[in-house]
Amino acid sequence: MLKICALLVAVALTLFLAACGGSSSSGSGAGPSGSGSAPPPASAPVADKPATRAEAARFLNQATFGARPAGIDRLMSLGYSAWFDEQFATARAKTYKQWMTDASADPAAQKYLDDENHLQLSAWWSQAVQGQDQLRQRTAWALSQILVVSGLAPGVNLSPYWTVMGNYGDRLADNAFANYRQVLDRVAYAPHMGIMLTYSGNERENYGFQGQQPDQNFARELMQLFTIGLWELNIDGTRKKDANGKDIPAYSSADVVGLASVFTGLGGTSDMERGDLSIDENRHSCAEKRFLGNVIDQGKPAPARTAAGLGPCNNPSGKTQADVKTALDTVFNHPNVGPFIGRQLIQRFTVSNPSPEYVRRVAEKFNDNGAGVRGDMKAVIKQVLLDPEARDTAKLTRSDGGKIREPVLRAAHMMRLLNHKFADGRVWAQLGSGNCYNIWGLTTGVDQIPFHAPTVFNFYRPGFAPPATKAAAANLVAPEMQTLDTVSLVNWSRFVADSLRRNGAGLSVYGLPGRATNDSCPSNNPTFDYSTLTAFAATPEQLVDALDTLLTGATMSAATRSALLSAISAVPGSGSTQAVNRVKVGLHVALLSPQYIVQR
């Protein structure tokens, strides 16, 4: 226990003093004014196949919800290009909607269906942990942290709630490999986004009373968070400067006002739980709308309200959709989108502090996939993951290399590695009793629940730099640090320990103060399968190598390896029981190590 506590202290020091980051910019995620560190050394061209199993594992830990031995074998056999082709062609086993519909109709599943939140989360965890379409699921998770909706938003208590959330999750997963312009379209018409950013039921000027103005929330966040950011950017993500050397705003308050009028008439009536937001042409503005150099309905005034009521707009059928299309086309084609969204995708997959050169290469691929197509998500994601800077092992030793592994990715990796599942083959978020098993409690304890970010700004801001640290002084950011503190690190340790002690069951009762441990769990609770690792357990050195490869891509320090080897070697007994216990001890130490928490 003392060794584990010492490792926790080391984790905290590593994270606060030298870990990952991006720029010292604001939470908008805009790029820095200049590079935060010396340019990286020139990178060699990326070979089509990983040179080692460790490099294959490192790639899979970036591109999926966690490397497994079989996945490493597959990547080593296929090579990168064929692996991408295979992942792009892998269809979803089930949509969120279908998963939840099937589960709700399954009599054997009723014990788990005590809460709509848990049903939606069960669908998410099942697909993240078990899905063969790992790149799609991982990309959808990245998009969900840029285009944020949350179960914590006011007014989302529609029934059935999970249908609304499943609708949004399916929009992102179904379009993860589509065009970013299509992603924007599906997000703009999403019922939950309409509720989250308060434009569902948005009404035109003066509609209810003289002086009424359209809600501006979605218009603002569409620009600030989903497309162009706060500042004019160069292609490499650095900020443009005016003649006085000051940053140039990407849009004005007048642009927000003009764009807000476009998003009127959506979701005013109808059952919003199914399909797109409805359209009410009578509530859609027919006044002039100016934004980002574009004009719709030029010169037309807003109808005034008189004693007889609101003047008519006489919008023809299809007017709202036509205006929305013009608006989305306009923001999508803004030159900021490539570097702004490209940099955030880099941060979600590979490194928090990409060099301007890395951002430029990804932005150029966004602007043109090589066939004249802008916004091709397949081309962008492939560039993010195969960029020389992402694959360059020289980055492993740089203080600005890598990123902090967020709680959801840590938990999903452990569950994938140990083939976590229930007797019915699903991954459930909670057992009906609430005291035996609960992934909801898991992610509450480590500060991250999918689709439950505290605000539209996500669980953490892309420009966050922990104050008064060496990272901040070096103009580096560490976004995921906003999910980490002493309590969350201790909770992670307790979660890992209790999960391993109970072989996958009881993930909600991991030793939090005031929580009683329930060891009388039903036999249909989930299990862990240690067989992929017990094969190495007869020789402690081989087990250390296997854990180092799978979890850290062979980046463990000598001190961590020594502690890991000592802990494994000290496990008493013999045979299969000793092998499983060695794996448990090894996983506990490795999953708490600085080299695992900080993904290189």
Coordinates of C-alpha atoms in Angstrom, one line a residue:
M1 CA 0.0 0.0 0.0
L2 CA 2.9 2.4 0.7
K3 CA 4.3 1.8 -2.7
I4 CA 0.9 2.5 -4.3
C5 CA 0.6 5.7 -2.3
A6 CA 4.1 6.7 -3.3
L7 CA 3.1 6.2 -7.0
L8 CA 0.0 8.3 -6.5
V9 CA 2.2 11.2 -5.2
A10 CA 4.4 10.7 -8.2
V11 CA 1.4 10.8 -10.5
A12 CA 0.3 14.1 -9.0
L13 CA 3.8 15.6 -9.3
T14 CA 4.2 14.4 -12.9
L15 CA 0.8 15.8 -13.9
F16 CA 1.3 19.2 -12.3
L17 CA 4.9 19.8 -13.2
A18 CA 5.6 18.2 -16.6
A19 CA 2.6 16.7 -18.2
C20 CA 0.8 17.4 -21.4
G21 CA -0.9 20.5 -22.7
G22 CA -1.5 22.8 -25.8
S23 CA -1.4 26.6 -25.4
S24 CA -2.0 29.2 -22.8
S25 CA -5.1 30.4 -24.7
S26 CA -8.6 30.7 -23.2
G27 CA -11.0 27.9 -22.9
S28 CA -12.2 28.6 -26.4
G29 CA -9.5 26.3 -27.6
A30 CA -8.0 28.8 -30.0
G31 CA -4.4 28.3 -30.9
P32 CA -1.5 30.1 -29.2
S33 CA 0.0 33.2 -30.6
G34 CA 3.2 31.3 -31.3
S35 CA 4.7 27.9 -30.6
G36 CA 4.9 27.1 -26.9
S37 CA 8.2 25.3 -27.2
A38 CA 11.1 24.7 -29.5
P39 CA 10.0 23.1 -32.8
P40 CA 10.3 19.3 -32.7
P41 CA 13.1 17.6 -34.6
A42 CA 12.3 16.6 -38.1
S43 CA 10.3 13.4 -38.2
A44 CA 11.0 10.4 -40.4
P45 CA 8.2 9.3 -42.8
V46 CA 5.7 7.0 -41.1
A47 CA 6.1 3.4 -42.1
D48 CA 2.9 1.5 -43.0
K49 CA 3.4 -1.0 -40.3
P50 CA 4.3 -0.5 -36.6
A51 CA 8.0 -1.4 -36.0
T52 CA 7.2 -3.1 -32.7
R53 CA 4.3 -4.4 -30.7
A54 CA 4.8 -1.5 -28.3
E55 CA 4.3 1.0 -31.1
A56 CA 1.2 -0.9 -32.3
A57 CA -0.2 -0.7 -28.7
R58 CA 0.7 3.0 -28.5
F59 CA -1.3 3.7 -31.7
L60 CA -4.3 1.6 -30.6
N61 CA -4.3 3.4 -27.2
Q62 CA -4.7 6.7 -29.2
A63 CA -7.2 5.4 -31.9
T64 CA -9.4 3.1 -29.8
F65 CA -10.7 2.7 -26.3
G66 CA -7.6 0.6 -25.4
A67 CA -5.1 -1.8 -26.8
R68 CA -5.6 -5.6 -26.5
P69 CA -3.3 -8.4 -27.5
A70 CA -5.6 -9.5 -30.4
G71 CA -5.8 -5.9 -31.6
I72 CA -2.1 -5.6 -31.7
D73 CA -1.8 -8.9 -33.6
R74 CA -4.3 -7.6 -36.2
L75 CA -2.6 -4.2 -36.6
M76 CA 0.9 -5.8 -37.0
S77 CA -0.6 -8.1 -39.7
L78 CA -2.6 -5.5 -41.6
G79 CA -0.5 -2.3 -41.3
Y80 CA -1.9 1.1 -40.7
S81 CA -3.6 1.7 -44.1
A82 CA -5.4 -1.6 -44.2
W83 CA -6.4 -1.1 -40.5
F84 CA -8.0 2.2 -41.4
D85 CA -9.8 0.7 -44.4
E86 CA -11.1 -2.1 -42.2
Q87 CA -12.3 0.3 -39.5
F88 CA -13.9 2.6 -42.0
A89 CA -15.8 -0.3 -43.4
T90 CA -16.9 -1.8 -40.1
A91 CA -20.6 -1.2 -39.6
R92 CA -22.1 -0.5 -36.2
A93 CA -23.4 -3.6 -34.5
K94 CA -26.4 -1.7 -33.2
T95 CA -27.4 2.0 -32.9
Y96 CA -27.9 3.4 -29.5
K97 CA -31.6 3.5 -30.2
Q98 CA -31.7 -0.1 -31.2
W99 CA -29.6 -1.2 -28.2
M100 CA -31.8 0.5 -25.8
T101 CA -35.0 -0.6 -27.5
D102 CA -33.9 -4.2 -27.4
A103 CA -32.7 -4.0 -23.8
S104 CA -36.0 -2.4 -22.7
A105 CA -38.0 -5.3 -24.2
D106 CA -35.8 -8.0 -22.7
P107 CA -37.4 -9.5 -19.6
A108 CA -34.0 -10.7 -18.3
A109 CA -32.8 -7.1 -18.4
Q110 CA -35.5 -5.6 -16.2
K111 CA -33.3 -5.8 -13.1
Y112 CA -31.0 -3.2 -14.6
L113 CA -33.6 -0.7 -15.9
D114 CA -34.2 1.3 -12.8
D115 CA -33.1 4.6 -14.3
E116 CA -33.2 6.1 -17.8
N117 CA -29.8 7.6 -17.3
H118 CA -28.4 4.1 -16.6
L119 CA -30.0 2.7 -19.7
Q120 CA -28.4 5.3 -21.9
L121 CA -25.0 4.9 -20.2
S122 CA -25.2 1.1 -20.6
A123 CA -25.6 1.5 -24.3
W124 CA -22.6 3.8 -24.4
W125 CA -20.3 1.6 -22.3
S126 CA -21.4 -1.6 -24.2
Q127 CA -20.4 0.0 -27.5
A128 CA -17.1 1.6 -26.2
V129 CA -16.0 -1.6 -24.4
Q130 CA -17.3 -4.3 -26.8
G131 CA -17.7 -2.6 -30.2
Q132 CA -15.6 -3.8 -33.1
D133 CA -16.0 -0.3 -34.7
Q134 CA -13.5 1.1 -32.3
L135 CA -12.3 4.0 -34.4
R136 CA -15.9 5.1 -35.1
Q137 CA -16.8 4.9 -31.4
R138 CA -13.6 6.7 -30.4
T139 CA -14.2 9.5 -33.0
A140 CA -17.8 9.9 -31.8
W141 CA -16.5 10.3 -28.3
A142 CA -14.1 13.0 -29.4
L143 CA -16.9 14.8 -31.3
S144 CA -19.2 14.6 -28.3
Q145 CA -16.6 16.6 -26.4
I146 CA -16.5 19.3 -29.0
L147 CA -20.2 19.4 -29.9
V148 CA -21.4 19.0 -26.3
V149 CA -24.9 18.1 -25.1
S150 CA -25.5 17.1 -21.5
G151 CA -28.0 15.3 -19.4
L152 CA -27.3 18.0 -16.8
A153 CA -28.7 20.8 -19.0
P154 CA -32.0 22.4 -17.8
G155 CA -35.1 21.1 -19.5
V156 CA -33.8 17.7 -20.7
N157 CA -36.2 15.7 -18.5
L158 CA -38.2 14.6 -21.6
S159 CA -39.7 11.1 -21.4
P160 CA -38.3 8.8 -22.4
Y161 CA -35.1 10.7 -21.7
W162 CA -32.8 8.0 -23.2
T163 CA -34.5 8.3 -26.6
V164 CA -33.3 11.9 -26.8
M165 CA -29.8 11.1 -25.7
G166 CA -29.7 8.0 -27.9
N167 CA -30.8 10.2 -30.8
Y168 CA -27.8 12.5 -30.3
G169 CA -25.3 9.7 -29.7
D170 CA -26.4 8.1 -33.0
R171 CA -26.0 11.3 -34.9
L172 CA -22.4 11.5 -33.9
A173 CA -21.6 7.9 -34.3
D174 CA -23.4 7.5 -37.7
N175 CA -21.6 10.6 -39.0
A176 CA -18.2 10.1 -37.4
F177 CA -16.7 9.2 -40.8
A178 CA -18.9 11.6 -42.9
N179 CA -18.2 15.2 -43.7
Y180 CA -17.9 17.7 -40.9
R181 CA -20.5 19.8 -42.8
Q182 CA -22.9 16.9 -42.4
V183 CA -22.0 16.6 -38.7
L184 CA -22.9 20.3 -38.3
D185 CA -26.2 19.7 -40.0
R186 CA -27.2 16.7 -37.8
V187 CA -26.2 18.6 -34.7
A188 CA -28.1 21.8 -35.6
Y189 CA -31.4 19.8 -36.0
A190 CA -30.8 17.6 -32.9
P191 CA -33.6 17.9 -30.3
H192 CA -31.1 17.7 -27.4
M193 CA -28.9 20.4 -28.8
G194 CA -32.0 22.5 -29.3
I195 CA -32.7 22.1 -25.6
M196 CA -29.1 22.4 -24.5
L197 CA -28.5 25.7 -26.2
T198 CA -32.1 27.0 -25.9
Y199 CA -33.0 27.5 -29.5
S200 CA -35.8 24.8 -29.5
G201 CA -38.9 27.0 -29.9
N202 CA -36.8 30.0 -30.8
E203 CA -39.1 32.8 -32.1
R204 CA -38.6 35.6 -34.6
E205 CA -38.3 39.2 -33.7
N206 CA -41.3 40.8 -31.9
Y207 CA -43.2 37.4 -32.1
G208 CA -44.5 37.4 -28.5
F209 CA -44.1 41.1 -27.7
Q210 CA -42.6 44.2 -29.2
G211 CA -38.8 44.2 -28.7
Q212 CA -38.5 40.4 -28.4
Q213 CA -35.3 39.1 -30.0
P214 CA -34.2 35.6 -31.0
D215 CA -32.2 33.5 -28.6
Q216 CA -28.5 33.8 -29.3
N217 CA -27.1 30.8 -27.5
F218 CA -26.7 28.4 -30.4
A219 CA -25.5 31.1 -32.8
R220 CA -22.8 32.1 -30.4
E221 CA -21.6 28.5 -29.6
L222 CA -21.8 27.4 -33.2
M223 CA -19.1 29.9 -34.0
Q224 CA -17.2 29.9 -30.7
L225 CA -17.1 26.2 -30.0
F226 CA -18.2 24.2 -33.0
T227 CA -16.4 25.9 -36.0
I228 CA -14.2 29.0 -35.9
G229 CA -13.3 30.0 -32.3
L230 CA -12.8 33.4 -30.9
W231 CA -9.8 34.6 -32.9
E232 CA -8.8 34.7 -36.5
L233 CA -6.3 31.9 -37.1
N234 CA -3.5 31.1 -39.4
I235 CA -3.5 27.7 -41.1
D236 CA -1.2 26.4 -38.4
G237 CA -3.5 27.4 -35.6
T238 CA -1.5 30.4 -34.4
R239 CA -3.5 33.7 -34.1
K240 CA -3.4 36.4 -36.8
K241 CA -2.4 39.9 -35.7
D242 CA -3.6 43.3 -36.7
A243 CA -1.3 46.2 -37.5
N244 CA -0.9 46.9 -33.8
G245 CA 0.0 43.3 -33.0
K246 CA -3.3 42.5 -31.4
D247 CA -5.4 39.3 -31.9
I248 CA -8.2 39.7 -34.4
P249 CA -11.7 38.6 -33.3
A250 CA -13.2 36.0 -35.5
Y251 CA -16.7 37.4 -35.2
S252 CA -18.6 40.3 -33.7
S253 CA -21.7 40.7 -31.6
A254 CA -23.5 41.8 -34.7
D255 CA -22.6 38.4 -36.3
V256 CA -24.2 36.7 -33.3
V257 CA -27.4 38.7 -33.7
G258 CA -27.6 38.1 -37.4
L259 CA -27.0 34.4 -37.1
A260 CA -29.4 34.0 -34.2
S261 CA -32.3 35.1 -36.5
V262 CA -31.5 32.2 -38.8
F263 CA -32.1 29.7 -36.0
T264 CA -35.7 30.7 -35.4
G265 CA -38.7 28.5 -36.1
L266 CA -37.0 25.3 -35.1
G267 CA -38.6 22.9 -32.6
G268 CA -41.6 25.1 -31.9
T269 CA -44.1 22.2 -32.0
S270 CA -44.0 18.4 -32.3
D271 CA -42.6 15.4 -30.5
M272 CA -38.9 16.4 -30.3
E273 CA -37.8 13.0 -29.0
R274 CA -37.8 11.4 -32.4
G275 CA -36.1 12.6 -35.5
D276 CA -35.1 16.2 -36.1
L277 CA -36.4 19.4 -34.6
S278 CA -39.7 20.4 -36.1
I279 CA -40.0 23.5 -38.3
D280 CA -42.6 26.3 -37.8
E281 CA -42.2 28.7 -40.7
N282 CA -44.5 31.3 -39.0
R283 CA -41.9 31.6 -36.2
H284 CA -38.9 31.9 -38.5
S285 CA -37.5 35.4 -39.1
C286 CA -38.1 37.1 -42.4
A287 CA -35.9 40.1 -41.5
E288 CA -32.4 40.8 -42.8
K289 CA -29.7 38.5 -41.3
R290 CA -26.1 39.6 -41.6
F291 CA -23.3 37.4 -40.3
L292 CA -19.7 36.7 -41.3
G293 CA -19.9 38.7 -44.5
N294 CA -23.1 37.0 -45.7
V295 CA -26.6 38.5 -46.0
I296 CA -30.0 36.7 -46.1
D297 CA -33.2 38.7 -46.8
Q298 CA -31.2 41.9 -47.4
G299 CA -33.0 45.1 -46.5
K300 CA -36.0 43.5 -45.0
P301 CA -37.2 44.9 -41.6
A302 CA -38.6 42.8 -38.8
P303 CA -42.4 42.9 -38.7
A304 CA -43.6 45.2 -36.0
R305 CA -46.2 44.3 -33.4
T306 CA -49.3 46.5 -33.6
A307 CA -52.5 46.6 -31.7
A308 CA -53.9 44.1 -34.2
G309 CA -51.0 41.7 -33.5
L310 CA -47.7 40.7 -35.2
G311 CA -47.3 41.5 -38.9
P312 CA -47.0 38.4 -41.1
C313 CA -43.8 37.0 -42.5
N314 CA -45.4 34.9 -45.2
N315 CA -42.4 32.6 -45.3
P316 CA -42.7 30.0 -48.0
S317 CA -42.3 26.3 -47.2
G318 CA -38.6 25.4 -46.9
K319 CA -37.5 28.9 -46.0
T320 CA -36.2 27.9 -42.6
Q321 CA -34.2 25.0 -43.9
A322 CA -32.8 27.1 -46.7
D323 CA -31.6 29.8 -44.3
V324 CA -30.1 27.2 -42.0
K325 CA -28.2 25.7 -44.9
T326 CA -26.8 29.1 -45.9
A327 CA -25.7 29.7 -42.3
L328 CA -24.1 26.3 -41.9
D329 CA -22.4 26.6 -45.3
T330 CA -21.0 30.0 -44.3
V331 CA -19.5 28.9 -41.0
F332 CA -18.2 25.6 -42.4
N333 CA -16.3 27.4 -45.2
H334 CA -14.6 29.9 -42.8
P335 CA -10.8 29.4 -43.0
N336 CA -10.6 29.0 -39.2
V337 CA -12.5 25.7 -39.1
G338 CA -9.6 23.5 -40.3
P339 CA -7.1 24.6 -37.7
F340 CA -9.6 25.2 -34.9
I341 CA -11.4 21.8 -35.1
G342 CA -8.2 20.0 -36.3
R343 CA -6.3 21.1 -33.2
Q344 CA -9.1 19.9 -30.9
L345 CA -9.2 16.5 -32.6
I346 CA -5.4 16.2 -32.2
Q347 CA -5.9 16.9 -28.5
R348 CA -8.6 14.3 -28.1
F349 CA -6.6 11.6 -29.8
T350 CA -2.8 12.1 -29.5
V351 CA -1.2 15.1 -27.9
S352 CA -2.4 18.2 -25.9
N353 CA 0.4 20.5 -27.3
P354 CA 0.7 19.9 -31.0
S355 CA 3.2 21.9 -32.9
P356 CA 2.0 24.5 -35.4
E357 CA 3.3 22.2 -38.1
Y358 CA 1.2 19.3 -36.9
V359 CA -1.9 21.6 -36.8
R360 CA -1.1 22.9 -40.3
R361 CA -0.9 19.4 -41.8
V362 CA -4.3 18.4 -40.2
A363 CA -5.9 21.7 -41.3
E364 CA -4.7 21.3 -44.8
K365 CA -6.2 17.8 -44.9
F366 CA -9.5 19.3 -43.6
N367 CA -9.4 21.9 -46.3
D368 CA -8.7 19.3 -49.1
N369 CA -8.7 15.6 -48.6
G370 CA -6.5 15.2 -51.8
A371 CA -9.6 15.0 -54.0
G372 CA -10.9 18.5 -53.6
V373 CA -13.2 17.7 -50.8
R374 CA -13.4 19.9 -47.7
G375 CA -14.2 18.5 -44.2
D376 CA -13.7 14.8 -45.0
M377 CA -13.6 13.3 -41.5
K378 CA -11.9 10.0 -42.7
A379 CA -9.0 12.0 -44.1
V380 CA -8.8 14.3 -41.1
I381 CA -8.8 11.4 -38.5
K382 CA -6.3 9.4 -40.5
Q383 CA -4.0 12.5 -40.7
V384 CA -4.3 13.1 -36.9
L385 CA -3.3 9.5 -36.1
L386 CA -0.7 8.9 -38.8
D387 CA 1.0 12.3 -38.7
P388 CA 4.7 12.0 -38.3
E389 CA 4.5 14.0 -35.0
A390 CA 1.9 11.5 -33.7
R391 CA 4.0 8.5 -34.6
D392 CA 7.4 9.9 -33.9
T393 CA 8.9 8.1 -30.9
A394 CA 11.2 11.1 -30.3
K395 CA 8.1 12.9 -28.8
L396 CA 8.1 10.3 -26.0
T397 CA 10.9 12.1 -24.2
R398 CA 9.6 15.7 -24.7
S399 CA 7.9 17.5 -21.9
D400 CA 5.2 18.7 -24.3
G401 CA 4.5 15.3 -25.7
G402 CA 1.4 13.2 -25.1
K403 CA -1.7 13.9 -23.1
I404 CA -3.3 13.1 -19.8
R405 CA -5.6 10.0 -20.1
E406 CA -9.0 11.1 -19.0
P407 CA -11.1 8.9 -16.6
V408 CA -13.4 7.4 -19.2
L409 CA -10.5 6.2 -21.3
R410 CA -8.8 4.7 -18.3
A411 CA -11.9 2.8 -17.2
A412 CA -12.8 1.6 -20.7
H413 CA -9.3 0.4 -21.3
M414 CA -9.3 -1.7 -18.2
M415 CA -12.7 -3.1 -19.0
R416 CA -11.7 -4.0 -22.6
L417 CA -8.4 -5.6 -21.6
L418 CA -10.3 -7.9 -19.1
N419 CA -13.3 -8.6 -21.4
H420 CA -15.7 -7.1 -18.9
K421 CA -19.3 -8.2 -19.4
F422 CA -22.4 -9.5 -17.7
A423 CA -23.9 -12.9 -18.1
D424 CA -26.2 -11.6 -20.9
G425 CA -23.2 -10.3 -22.8
R426 CA -24.0 -6.6 -22.2
V427 CA -22.1 -4.0 -20.2
W428 CA -24.7 -2.5 -17.7
A429 CA -24.4 0.8 -16.0
Q430 CA -26.2 -0.2 -12.9
L431 CA -27.7 -3.2 -11.2
G432 CA -31.3 -2.5 -10.1
S433 CA -30.4 -2.8 -6.4
G434 CA -28.0 0.1 -6.8
N435 CA -25.4 -1.2 -4.3
C436 CA -23.8 -4.0 -6.2
Y437 CA -22.6 -2.6 -9.5
N438 CA -22.7 0.9 -10.9
I439 CA -20.6 2.5 -13.7
W440 CA -22.6 5.6 -13.0
G441 CA -20.9 5.7 -9.6
L442 CA -17.6 4.8 -11.2
T443 CA -17.6 7.9 -13.4
T444 CA -19.1 10.1 -10.8
G445 CA -16.2 9.1 -8.5
V446 CA -13.6 10.0 -11.2
D447 CA -15.4 13.1 -12.4
Q448 CA -16.6 12.1 -15.9
I449 CA -19.9 10.7 -17.1
P450 CA -20.5 10.3 -20.9
F451 CA -23.0 12.9 -22.1
H452 CA -23.1 14.5 -18.7
A453 CA -20.6 17.4 -19.0
P454 CA -21.2 20.2 -16.6
T455 CA -21.6 22.8 -19.4
V456 CA -21.4 23.1 -23.2
F457 CA -17.7 23.8 -22.6
N458 CA -17.2 20.0 -21.8
F459 CA -15.6 18.4 -18.8
Y460 CA -12.4 20.4 -19.5
R461 CA -11.4 23.3 -21.8
P462 CA -8.9 22.7 -24.6
G463 CA -6.9 25.8 -23.5
F464 CA -6.7 24.9 -19.8
A465 CA -3.3 25.3 -18.1
P466 CA -3.1 24.4 -14.4
P467 CA -2.1 27.6 -12.6
A468 CA 1.3 28.1 -11.0
T469 CA 2.9 25.0 -12.7
K470 CA 5.9 24.5 -14.9
A471 CA 3.4 23.5 -17.7
A472 CA 1.7 26.9 -17.5
A473 CA 5.1 28.7 -17.3
A474 CA 6.2 26.9 -20.5
N475 CA 3.0 28.1 -22.3
L476 CA 1.6 24.5 -22.4
V477 CA -1.9 23.3 -21.6
A478 CA -3.2 20.2 -19.9
P479 CA -6.9 20.1 -20.6
E480 CA -7.7 16.9 -18.8
M481 CA -6.2 18.3 -15.6
Q482 CA -9.6 19.8 -14.9
T483 CA -10.8 16.3 -14.2
L484 CA -7.9 15.5 -11.8
D485 CA -7.2 16.4 -8.3
T486 CA -6.1 14.5 -5.1
V487 CA -9.6 13.2 -4.5
S488 CA -10.2 11.9 -8.1
L489 CA -6.8 10.2 -8.1
V490 CA -7.5 8.5 -4.8
N491 CA -11.0 7.5 -6.1
W492 CA -9.3 6.0 -9.2
S493 CA -7.0 4.0 -7.0
R494 CA -10.0 2.7 -4.9
F495 CA -12.0 1.9 -8.0
V496 CA -9.1 -0.1 -9.6
A497 CA -8.5 -2.0 -6.3
D498 CA -12.1 -2.8 -5.6
S499 CA -12.8 -3.8 -9.2
L500 CA -9.9 -6.2 -9.3
R501 CA -10.6 -7.6 -5.8
R502 CA -14.1 -8.5 -6.9
N503 CA -13.3 -9.6 -10.4
G504 CA -15.3 -7.0 -12.1
A505 CA -18.3 -6.8 -9.8
G506 CA -19.3 -4.0 -7.4
L507 CA -17.7 -1.1 -9.3
S508 CA -19.9 1.4 -7.4
V509 CA -18.7 0.4 -4.0
Y510 CA -15.0 1.2 -4.2
G511 CA -14.3 2.6 -0.7
L512 CA -15.7 6.1 -0.9
P513 CA -16.2 7.6 2.6
G514 CA -19.6 6.5 3.9
R515 CA -20.1 3.8 1.3
A516 CA -20.6 0.2 2.6
T517 CA -19.0 -2.6 0.6
N518 CA -21.6 -5.2 -0.5
D519 CA -19.9 -8.5 -1.2
S520 CA -23.2 -10.4 -1.6
C521 CA -23.7 -9.6 -5.2
P522 CA -25.9 -11.8 -7.5
S523 CA -24.2 -14.4 -9.7
N524 CA -25.3 -12.5 -12.8
N525 CA -23.0 -9.6 -12.0
P526 CA -20.2 -8.9 -14.4
T527 CA -16.8 -10.7 -14.5
F528 CA -13.3 -10.0 -15.6
D529 CA -11.4 -12.5 -17.8
Y530 CA -7.7 -12.5 -16.9
S531 CA -6.6 -15.1 -19.5
T532 CA -4.9 -12.7 -21.9
L533 CA -2.5 -11.8 -19.1
T534 CA -2.1 -14.9 -17.0
A535 CA -0.2 -16.5 -19.9
F536 CA 2.7 -14.2 -18.9
A537 CA 2.3 -14.5 -15.2
A538 CA 4.7 -17.5 -14.7
T539 CA 7.6 -15.2 -15.3
P540 CA 7.3 -11.8 -13.5
E541 CA 9.6 -10.1 -16.0
Q542 CA 7.3 -11.2 -18.9
L543 CA 4.2 -10.0 -17.2
V544 CA 5.9 -6.6 -16.6
D545 CA 6.8 -6.4 -20.2
A546 CA 3.2 -7.3 -21.3
L547 CA 1.7 -4.7 -19.0
D548 CA 4.3 -2.1 -20.1
T549 CA 3.5 -2.8 -23.8
L550 CA -0.3 -2.9 -23.5
L551 CA -0.9 0.0 -21.1
T552 CA 1.9 2.5 -21.8
G553 CA 3.4 1.5 -25.1
A554 CA 6.7 0.5 -23.4
T555 CA 7.2 4.0 -21.8
M556 CA 7.4 2.9 -18.2
S557 CA 10.3 4.4 -16.2
A558 CA 12.9 2.2 -14.6
A559 CA 11.5 3.1 -11.2
T560 CA 8.0 2.1 -12.2
R561 CA 9.1 -1.2 -13.8
S562 CA 11.2 -2.0 -10.7
A563 CA 8.2 -1.3 -8.4
L564 CA 5.9 -3.4 -10.6
L565 CA 8.4 -6.3 -10.7
S566 CA 8.8 -6.3 -7.0
A567 CA 5.0 -6.2 -6.4
I568 CA 4.4 -9.1 -8.8
S569 CA 7.2 -11.2 -7.5
A570 CA 6.0 -10.8 -3.9
V571 CA 2.6 -12.5 -4.7
P572 CA 2.6 -15.8 -2.8
G573 CA 1.2 -19.2 -3.9
S574 CA 1.5 -21.1 -7.1
G575 CA -0.5 -22.3 -10.1
S576 CA -3.5 -20.5 -11.6
T577 CA -4.5 -18.7 -8.4
Q578 CA -1.0 -17.1 -8.1
A579 CA -1.2 -16.2 -11.8
V580 CA -4.5 -14.4 -11.4
N581 CA -3.3 -12.6 -8.3
R582 CA -0.1 -11.6 -10.0
V583 CA -2.1 -10.1 -12.8
K584 CA -4.3 -8.2 -10.4
V585 CA -1.4 -6.8 -8.5
G586 CA 0.4 -5.9 -11.7
L587 CA -2.6 -4.1 -13.1
H588 CA -3.2 -2.2 -9.9
V589 CA 0.3 -0.8 -9.9
A590 CA 0.5 -0.2 -13.6
L591 CA -2.9 1.5 -13.9
L592 CA -1.8 4.0 -11.2
S593 CA 1.6 4.7 -12.7
P594 CA 2.5 8.2 -14.0
Q595 CA 3.3 6.6 -17.4
Y596 CA -0.2 5.3 -17.7
I597 CA -2.0 8.4 -16.5
V598 CA 0.1 10.5 -18.9
Q599 CA -0.4 8.8 -22.3
R600 CA 2.6 9.3 -24.6

